[in-house]
């Protein structure tokens, strides 16, 4: 028989992940490490098993059955095998519950578990993210009856007791501009609130609960008049009849995740708090889900690089292994450096979130989290698409063949730049934080603190030079709001890269003291790619190009 090519093999997603192990070695308390290691080992074992299982079978999609054989409306969704296994894995390894424990490393524990599990979960982590966000929003609301009702289910360590929560915000007019929300909330004669309307993009429709934006009857127009409501979707084993699933979305990627168009015809609902300012009540939820998004993005990057590196050790071309080809090795090293930067920023946001929630953070760290969360989400989301695309190229034609399972990496990665706010939406959100508060000064102080734990003068000089340039850019354009907004992507990306470089420098110093020079090499490579991404905006050119 002629030429046969070995398929790439997946290295152990925990024991072979030097970045995650080094991070935990540096910051995680040893007394809690044994239990965490056991969970991460088990989740990584599952990830390897799922990878091998998927390589032997065709990936499936969820199936919606709207009517039973006798004409009854059932709206039953048949889930994939990985989704059926999700509740047991989630509760057995405390993926959600660990994030709500009362210590400053709780979020780091949670997101380490989520990172190892994510790709194997087939985006079961999407409803986990929304459930986590719903639990956080409920706690912030201070609504005792809803907290007592839902939180024990959302954070359960028993699969039979676990509830998932959806997030129902987007309607037919689409996207992030939710001020035109048409779903209405009406009180019946018994005082029960009920929701009426249509939600156009509802992930986790298979969950048992959701948080939904609606306009109370008689309220004014605009986003400020919206209220946030808690709903339950199941009546025992049956779906609530007032919740109708119109169809499942046919998406570019995340095929295993059932995303639905639904309409609500009097679904019972309970307000979280005041019957207004619902968008403000959603904010704690978005901070959580955006962090999940960033962790998912770096998990997808980790998978793509792991497979590309393994393949480079198996594939021979022109008489040598790919790993021995100078240009291919250079490409992999560049990918690795960018990935390590994204990893550092995403996990710092996760760790900082836990410190802020437990009142362990400084005032500057707390202010910085407001800015770092959208920065991490938008930057890692864009990078995941670019890096997964590059990884597929490393496989040549095999990267374009569905049977290899590789194209799914790129299709799935595209969602990170869209969910929970697109790159433009989050760039403008970051700009508001920069121009409306002292967030830039706080972020600079925090970054300086990270650099103070490093002995790398090259990194310190490069980061401060880029921050100086950003400060000048912001200061000279204060009166040119349109120009400032047009360049918001470049500002956000520059700040994300500055923060990541400082974090890499801190980790490199710690690792070097223990004889590991690889993080320092990644830092040098990342700095060589430059930190500045500021843009000189020419409005006239923009107008001409769009005519």
Coordinates of C-alpha atoms in Angstrom, one line a residue, residues 151-544:
X151 CA -29.1 28.7 43.8
X152 CA -29.1 25.2 45.4
X153 CA -29.9 23.9 41.9
X154 CA -27.5 26.0 39.9
X155 CA -24.6 25.1 42.3
X156 CA -25.6 21.6 43.0
X157 CA -23.1 18.7 43.4
X158 CA -25.8 16.2 42.5
X159 CA -26.5 15.6 38.8
X160 CA -30.2 14.8 39.5
X161 CA -30.6 18.2 41.3
X162 CA -28.6 20.3 38.8
X163 CA -30.5 23.1 36.9
X164 CA -29.1 24.9 33.9
X165 CA -30.0 28.5 33.2
X166 CA -30.4 30.3 29.9
X167 CA -29.9 33.9 29.1
X168 CA -32.8 35.3 26.9
X169 CA -31.9 38.8 25.8
X170 CA -31.7 38.9 21.9
X171 CA -34.8 39.5 19.9
X172 CA -35.6 39.7 16.2
X173 CA -34.0 43.1 15.7
X174 CA -30.8 41.3 16.8
X175 CA -27.7 41.8 18.8
X176 CA -26.4 44.1 21.5
X177 CA -28.8 47.0 21.0
X178 CA -31.5 45.7 23.3
X179 CA -33.3 49.0 23.9
X180 CA -36.0 48.0 21.4
X181 CA -36.9 44.8 23.3
X182 CA -40.5 43.9 22.5
X183 CA -41.1 41.1 25.0
X184 CA -43.6 42.4 27.5
X185 CA -44.3 41.4 31.1
X186 CA -47.9 41.5 32.3
X187 CA -49.5 40.8 35.6
X188 CA -52.5 38.5 35.7
X189 CA -55.4 38.9 38.1
X190 CA -53.5 37.0 40.8
X191 CA -50.5 39.3 40.6
X192 CA -48.3 36.7 38.7
X193 CA -46.0 38.2 36.1
X194 CA -46.1 36.6 32.7
X195 CA -43.9 37.1 29.7
X196 CA -45.1 37.5 26.1
X197 CA -42.8 37.8 23.1
X198 CA -40.2 36.2 21.0
X199 CA -36.5 35.6 21.7
X200 CA -34.4 35.1 18.5
X201 CA -31.2 33.5 19.9
X202 CA -31.6 31.4 23.0
X203 CA -28.8 29.1 23.9
X204 CA -29.3 26.5 26.6
X205 CA -33.0 26.3 25.8
X206 CA -32.8 22.8 27.3
X207 CA -32.1 24.2 30.7
X208 CA -34.6 24.4 33.6
X209 CA -34.5 28.2 34.1
X210 CA -33.5 31.4 32.4
X211 CA -33.0 35.1 33.0
X212 CA -35.0 37.2 30.5
X213 CA -35.3 40.9 29.7
X214 CA -38.8 42.2 29.2
X215 CA -40.7 45.5 29.3
X216 CA -43.3 45.7 32.1
X217 CA -46.7 46.7 30.7
X218 CA -47.1 50.4 30.8
X219 CA -43.3 51.1 31.1
X220 CA -41.7 53.6 28.8
X221 CA -39.4 53.0 25.9
X222 CA -35.7 52.5 25.9
X223 CA -33.3 50.2 27.7
X224 CA -33.7 51.9 31.1
X225 CA -37.4 50.8 31.3
X226 CA -36.6 47.1 30.9
X227 CA -36.7 44.7 33.8
X228 CA -34.9 41.4 34.4
X229 CA -37.0 38.4 35.2
X230 CA -36.4 34.9 36.4
X231 CA -38.3 32.1 34.7
X232 CA -38.5 28.3 34.9
X233 CA -39.0 26.2 31.8
X234 CA -40.1 22.8 33.1
X235 CA -43.2 21.5 34.7
X236 CA -41.9 18.3 36.2
X237 CA -40.7 16.2 33.2
X238 CA -42.6 18.3 30.7
X239 CA -41.7 21.6 29.1
X240 CA -43.9 24.6 30.2
X241 CA -46.6 25.0 27.6
X242 CA -46.1 28.7 27.5
X243 CA -42.6 28.2 26.2
X244 CA -42.7 27.2 22.5
X245 CA -39.5 26.3 20.6
X246 CA -40.0 27.5 17.0
X247 CA -36.8 25.9 15.6
X248 CA -33.1 25.2 16.4
X249 CA -30.6 27.4 14.7
X250 CA -28.4 26.0 11.9
X251 CA -25.1 27.6 12.8
X252 CA -21.6 27.8 11.3
X253 CA -20.2 26.0 14.4
X254 CA -21.0 24.9 17.9
X255 CA -23.3 22.3 16.2
X256 CA -23.8 20.2 19.4
X257 CA -25.2 23.2 21.3
X258 CA -28.9 23.6 20.8
X259 CA -29.6 27.2 20.1
X260 CA -33.2 28.0 19.6
X261 CA -35.7 30.6 18.4
X262 CA -38.5 30.6 21.0
X263 CA -41.7 32.5 21.8
X264 CA -43.3 33.1 25.1
X265 CA -47.0 33.0 25.6
X266 CA -47.7 33.9 29.2
X267 CA -44.7 32.1 30.8
X268 CA -44.7 32.7 34.6
X269 CA -41.9 35.1 35.6
X270 CA -40.5 36.7 38.8
X271 CA -38.6 40.0 38.8
X272 CA -35.1 39.9 40.3
X273 CA -35.4 43.4 41.7
X274 CA -36.9 46.7 40.7
X275 CA -39.1 46.8 37.6
X276 CA -36.6 48.9 35.6
X277 CA -32.8 49.0 34.9
X278 CA -32.8 45.4 33.9
X279 CA -29.7 45.9 31.8
X280 CA -27.8 47.1 34.9
X281 CA -28.9 43.9 36.7
X282 CA -27.6 41.8 33.8
X283 CA -24.1 43.4 34.1
X284 CA -22.8 40.9 36.8
X285 CA -23.9 38.1 34.6
X286 CA -22.1 39.4 31.6
X287 CA -18.8 39.8 33.5
X288 CA -19.0 36.1 34.3
X289 CA -20.0 34.9 30.8
X290 CA -17.3 37.1 29.2
X291 CA -14.7 35.4 31.4
X292 CA -16.0 32.0 30.4
X293 CA -15.8 33.1 26.8
X294 CA -12.1 34.1 27.2
X295 CA -11.3 30.8 28.9
X296 CA -13.1 28.9 26.2
X297 CA -11.1 30.7 23.5
X298 CA -7.8 29.9 25.1
X299 CA -8.9 26.2 25.5
X300 CA -9.7 26.0 21.8
X301 CA -6.3 27.5 21.0
X302 CA -4.6 25.0 23.3
X303 CA -6.3 22.1 21.5
X304 CA -5.4 23.5 18.1
X305 CA -1.7 24.0 19.0
X306 CA -1.5 20.6 20.8
X307 CA -2.7 18.8 17.7
X308 CA -0.5 20.9 15.3
X309 CA 2.6 20.2 17.4
X310 CA 1.9 16.5 17.5
X311 CA 1.3 16.4 13.8
X312 CA 4.6 18.1 13.2
X313 CA 6.3 15.2 15.0
X314 CA 4.6 12.7 12.7
X315 CA 4.4 14.2 9.3
X316 CA 7.4 14.0 7.0
X317 CA 7.8 16.2 3.9
X318 CA 10.8 16.8 1.7
X319 CA 12.8 14.2 3.7
X320 CA 12.3 15.8 7.1
X321 CA 9.7 16.0 9.8
X322 CA 7.7 19.2 9.8
X323 CA 9.1 20.1 13.2
X324 CA 12.6 20.1 11.6
X325 CA 11.5 22.5 8.8
X326 CA 12.8 25.9 9.9
X327 CA 9.8 27.9 8.7
X328 CA 7.2 25.5 10.1
X329 CA 9.0 25.5 13.4
X330 CA 9.0 29.3 13.3
X331 CA 5.3 29.3 12.7
X332 CA 4.5 27.0 15.6
X333 CA 6.7 29.1 17.9
X334 CA 4.9 32.3 16.9
X335 CA 1.6 30.6 17.6
X336 CA 2.8 29.4 20.9
X337 CA 3.9 32.8 22.0
X338 CA 0.6 34.5 21.2
X339 CA -1.3 31.7 22.9
X340 CA 0.8 32.0 26.1
X341 CA 0.0 35.7 26.2
X342 CA -3.7 35.0 25.8
X343 CA -3.6 32.3 28.4
X344 CA -1.9 34.7 30.9
X345 CA -4.5 37.4 30.4
X346 CA -7.6 35.2 30.5
X347 CA -6.5 33.4 33.7
X348 CA -5.5 36.6 35.4
X349 CA -9.0 38.0 34.8
X350 CA -10.4 34.8 36.3
X351 CA -8.1 35.0 39.3
X352 CA -8.8 38.7 39.8
X353 CA -12.6 38.1 39.6
X354 CA -12.3 35.7 42.5
X355 CA -10.2 38.2 44.5
X356 CA -12.7 41.0 43.8
X357 CA -15.7 38.9 44.8
X358 CA -14.0 37.9 48.1
X359 CA -13.0 41.5 48.8
X360 CA -9.3 40.5 48.6
X361 CA -8.4 42.9 45.7
X362 CA -7.0 46.4 46.0
X363 CA -9.1 49.4 44.8
X364 CA -6.9 49.6 41.6
X365 CA -7.4 45.9 40.9
X366 CA -11.2 46.2 41.3
X367 CA -11.3 49.2 39.0
X368 CA -9.0 47.3 36.5
X369 CA -11.3 44.3 36.4
X370 CA -14.0 46.5 34.8
X371 CA -11.7 47.2 31.9
X372 CA -9.7 43.9 31.8
X373 CA -12.8 41.7 31.4
X374 CA -13.9 43.1 28.0
X375 CA -10.3 43.5 26.9
X376 CA -9.6 39.8 27.6
X377 CA -12.8 38.7 25.9
X378 CA -12.4 40.7 22.7
X379 CA -8.7 39.9 22.3
X380 CA -8.8 36.2 22.9
X381 CA -11.9 35.9 20.8
X382 CA -10.2 37.4 17.7
X383 CA -7.0 35.5 18.4
X384 CA -8.8 32.1 18.6
X385 CA -10.1 32.5 15.1
X386 CA -6.7 33.5 13.7
X387 CA -4.7 30.9 15.6
X388 CA -7.2 28.0 14.8
X389 CA -7.0 29.0 11.1
X390 CA -3.2 28.9 11.2
X391 CA -3.3 25.5 12.9
X392 CA -5.5 24.1 10.2
X393 CA -3.0 25.3 7.7
X394 CA -0.3 23.3 9.5
X395 CA -2.2 20.2 8.4
X396 CA -2.3 21.2 4.8
X397 CA -5.2 19.6 2.9
X398 CA -6.1 17.4 5.9
X399 CA -7.0 20.5 7.8
X400 CA -9.8 21.1 5.3
X401 CA -11.3 17.6 5.4
X402 CA -14.3 17.1 7.6
X403 CA -13.5 13.5 8.4
X404 CA -10.4 14.6 10.3
X405 CA -12.5 16.7 12.8
X406 CA -10.1 19.6 12.3
X407 CA -12.4 22.1 10.5
X408 CA -14.7 22.1 13.6
X409 CA -11.9 23.8 15.5
X410 CA -12.1 26.9 13.2
X411 CA -15.9 26.9 12.9
X412 CA -16.3 26.7 16.7
X413 CA -13.7 29.4 17.3
X414 CA -15.6 32.0 15.3
X415 CA -18.3 32.2 18.0
X416 CA -15.9 33.6 20.6
X417 CA -15.7 36.9 18.8
X418 CA -19.6 37.1 18.6
X419 CA -21.0 35.8 21.9
X420 CA -21.4 38.2 24.8
X421 CA -20.5 41.2 22.7
X422 CA -18.7 41.5 19.4
X423 CA -15.2 43.0 19.1
X424 CA -16.6 46.4 18.2
X425 CA -19.2 46.4 21.0
X426 CA -16.6 45.5 23.6
X427 CA -14.0 47.9 22.1
X428 CA -16.5 50.7 22.6
X429 CA -17.4 49.4 26.1
X430 CA -13.7 49.5 26.9
X431 CA -13.4 53.0 25.6
X432 CA -16.3 54.1 27.8
X433 CA -14.5 52.7 30.8
X434 CA -11.3 54.5 29.8
X435 CA -12.8 57.9 29.2
X436 CA -15.5 57.9 32.0
X437 CA -13.4 56.8 35.0
X438 CA -9.8 56.5 36.2
X439 CA -9.6 53.0 34.7
X440 CA -6.5 53.8 32.7
X441 CA -4.6 55.0 35.7
X442 CA -5.8 52.0 37.8
X443 CA -4.8 49.6 35.0
X444 CA -1.4 51.2 34.6
X445 CA -0.8 50.9 38.3
X446 CA -1.8 47.2 38.3
X447 CA 0.4 46.5 35.3
X448 CA 3.3 48.2 37.0
X449 CA 2.7 46.0 40.0
X450 CA 3.0 42.9 37.8
X451 CA 6.2 44.2 36.2
X452 CA 7.7 44.9 39.6
X453 CA 7.7 41.1 40.2
X454 CA 9.8 40.6 37.1
X455 CA 13.4 41.4 36.4
X456 CA 12.8 41.8 32.6
X457 CA 13.8 45.3 31.6
X458 CA 13.0 44.7 28.0
X459 CA 9.4 43.9 28.9
X460 CA 9.1 46.8 31.3
X461 CA 10.4 49.3 28.7
X462 CA 8.2 47.9 25.9
X463 CA 5.0 47.9 28.1
X464 CA 5.5 51.4 29.5
X465 CA 6.4 52.8 26.1
X466 CA 3.1 51.3 24.6
X467 CA 1.1 52.6 27.6
X468 CA 2.7 56.1 27.1
X469 CA 1.7 56.1 23.5
X470 CA -1.9 55.0 24.4
X471 CA -2.2 57.8 27.0
X472 CA -1.0 60.3 24.4
X473 CA -3.4 58.9 21.9
X474 CA -6.3 59.2 24.3
X475 CA -5.4 62.7 25.5
X476 CA -5.0 64.3 22.1
X477 CA -8.3 62.9 20.8
X478 CA -10.6 63.8 23.7
X479 CA -12.5 66.3 21.6
X480 CA -12.6 64.0 18.6
X481 CA -15.1 61.4 19.8
X482 CA -15.8 60.0 16.4
X483 CA -12.1 59.5 15.7
X484 CA -11.6 58.0 19.1
X485 CA -14.4 55.5 18.5
X486 CA -13.1 54.7 15.1
X487 CA -9.8 53.6 16.6
X488 CA -11.3 51.8 19.6
X489 CA -10.2 48.4 18.4
X490 CA -6.6 49.5 18.2
X491 CA -6.7 51.0 21.7
X492 CA -8.3 47.9 23.2
X493 CA -5.9 45.5 21.5
X494 CA -2.9 47.5 22.6
X495 CA -4.0 47.5 26.2
X496 CA -4.7 43.8 26.1
X497 CA -1.2 43.1 24.7
X498 CA 0.4 45.3 27.3
X499 CA -1.3 43.6 30.2
X500 CA -0.5 40.2 28.7
X501 CA 3.2 41.1 28.3
X502 CA 3.4 42.2 31.9
X503 CA 1.8 39.0 33.1
X504 CA 4.2 36.9 30.9
X505 CA 7.1 38.8 32.4
X506 CA 6.0 38.0 35.9
X507 CA 5.5 34.3 35.1
X508 CA 8.8 34.1 33.2
X509 CA 10.8 35.5 36.2
X510 CA 9.1 32.9 38.5
X511 CA 9.7 30.0 36.1
X512 CA 13.3 31.0 35.4
X513 CA 14.1 30.9 39.1
X514 CA 13.0 27.2 38.9
X515 CA 15.1 26.4 35.9
X516 CA 12.4 26.8 33.2
X517 CA 13.4 29.3 30.5
X518 CA 10.5 28.5 28.1
X519 CA 8.2 31.3 29.4
X520 CA 11.0 33.8 28.9
X521 CA 11.4 32.6 25.4
X522 CA 7.7 33.0 24.8
X523 CA 7.9 36.6 26.2
X524 CA 10.7 37.6 23.9
X525 CA 8.9 36.2 20.9
X526 CA 5.6 38.0 21.9
X527 CA 7.4 41.3 22.4
X528 CA 9.0 40.8 19.0
X529 CA 5.5 40.9 17.6
X530 CA 5.1 44.4 19.0
X531 CA 2.5 45.6 21.5
X532 CA 1.2 48.7 19.7
X533 CA -1.9 48.4 17.6
X534 CA -3.0 52.1 17.6
X535 CA -4.6 53.4 14.4
X536 CA -4.4 56.8 12.7
X537 CA -7.9 57.3 11.5
X538 CA -8.6 59.2 8.4
X539 CA -12.4 59.8 8.3
X540 CA -12.3 61.1 4.7
X541 CA -10.6 57.8 3.5
X542 CA -13.2 55.8 5.4
X543 CA -16.0 57.7 3.7
X544 CA -14.5 57.3 0.2

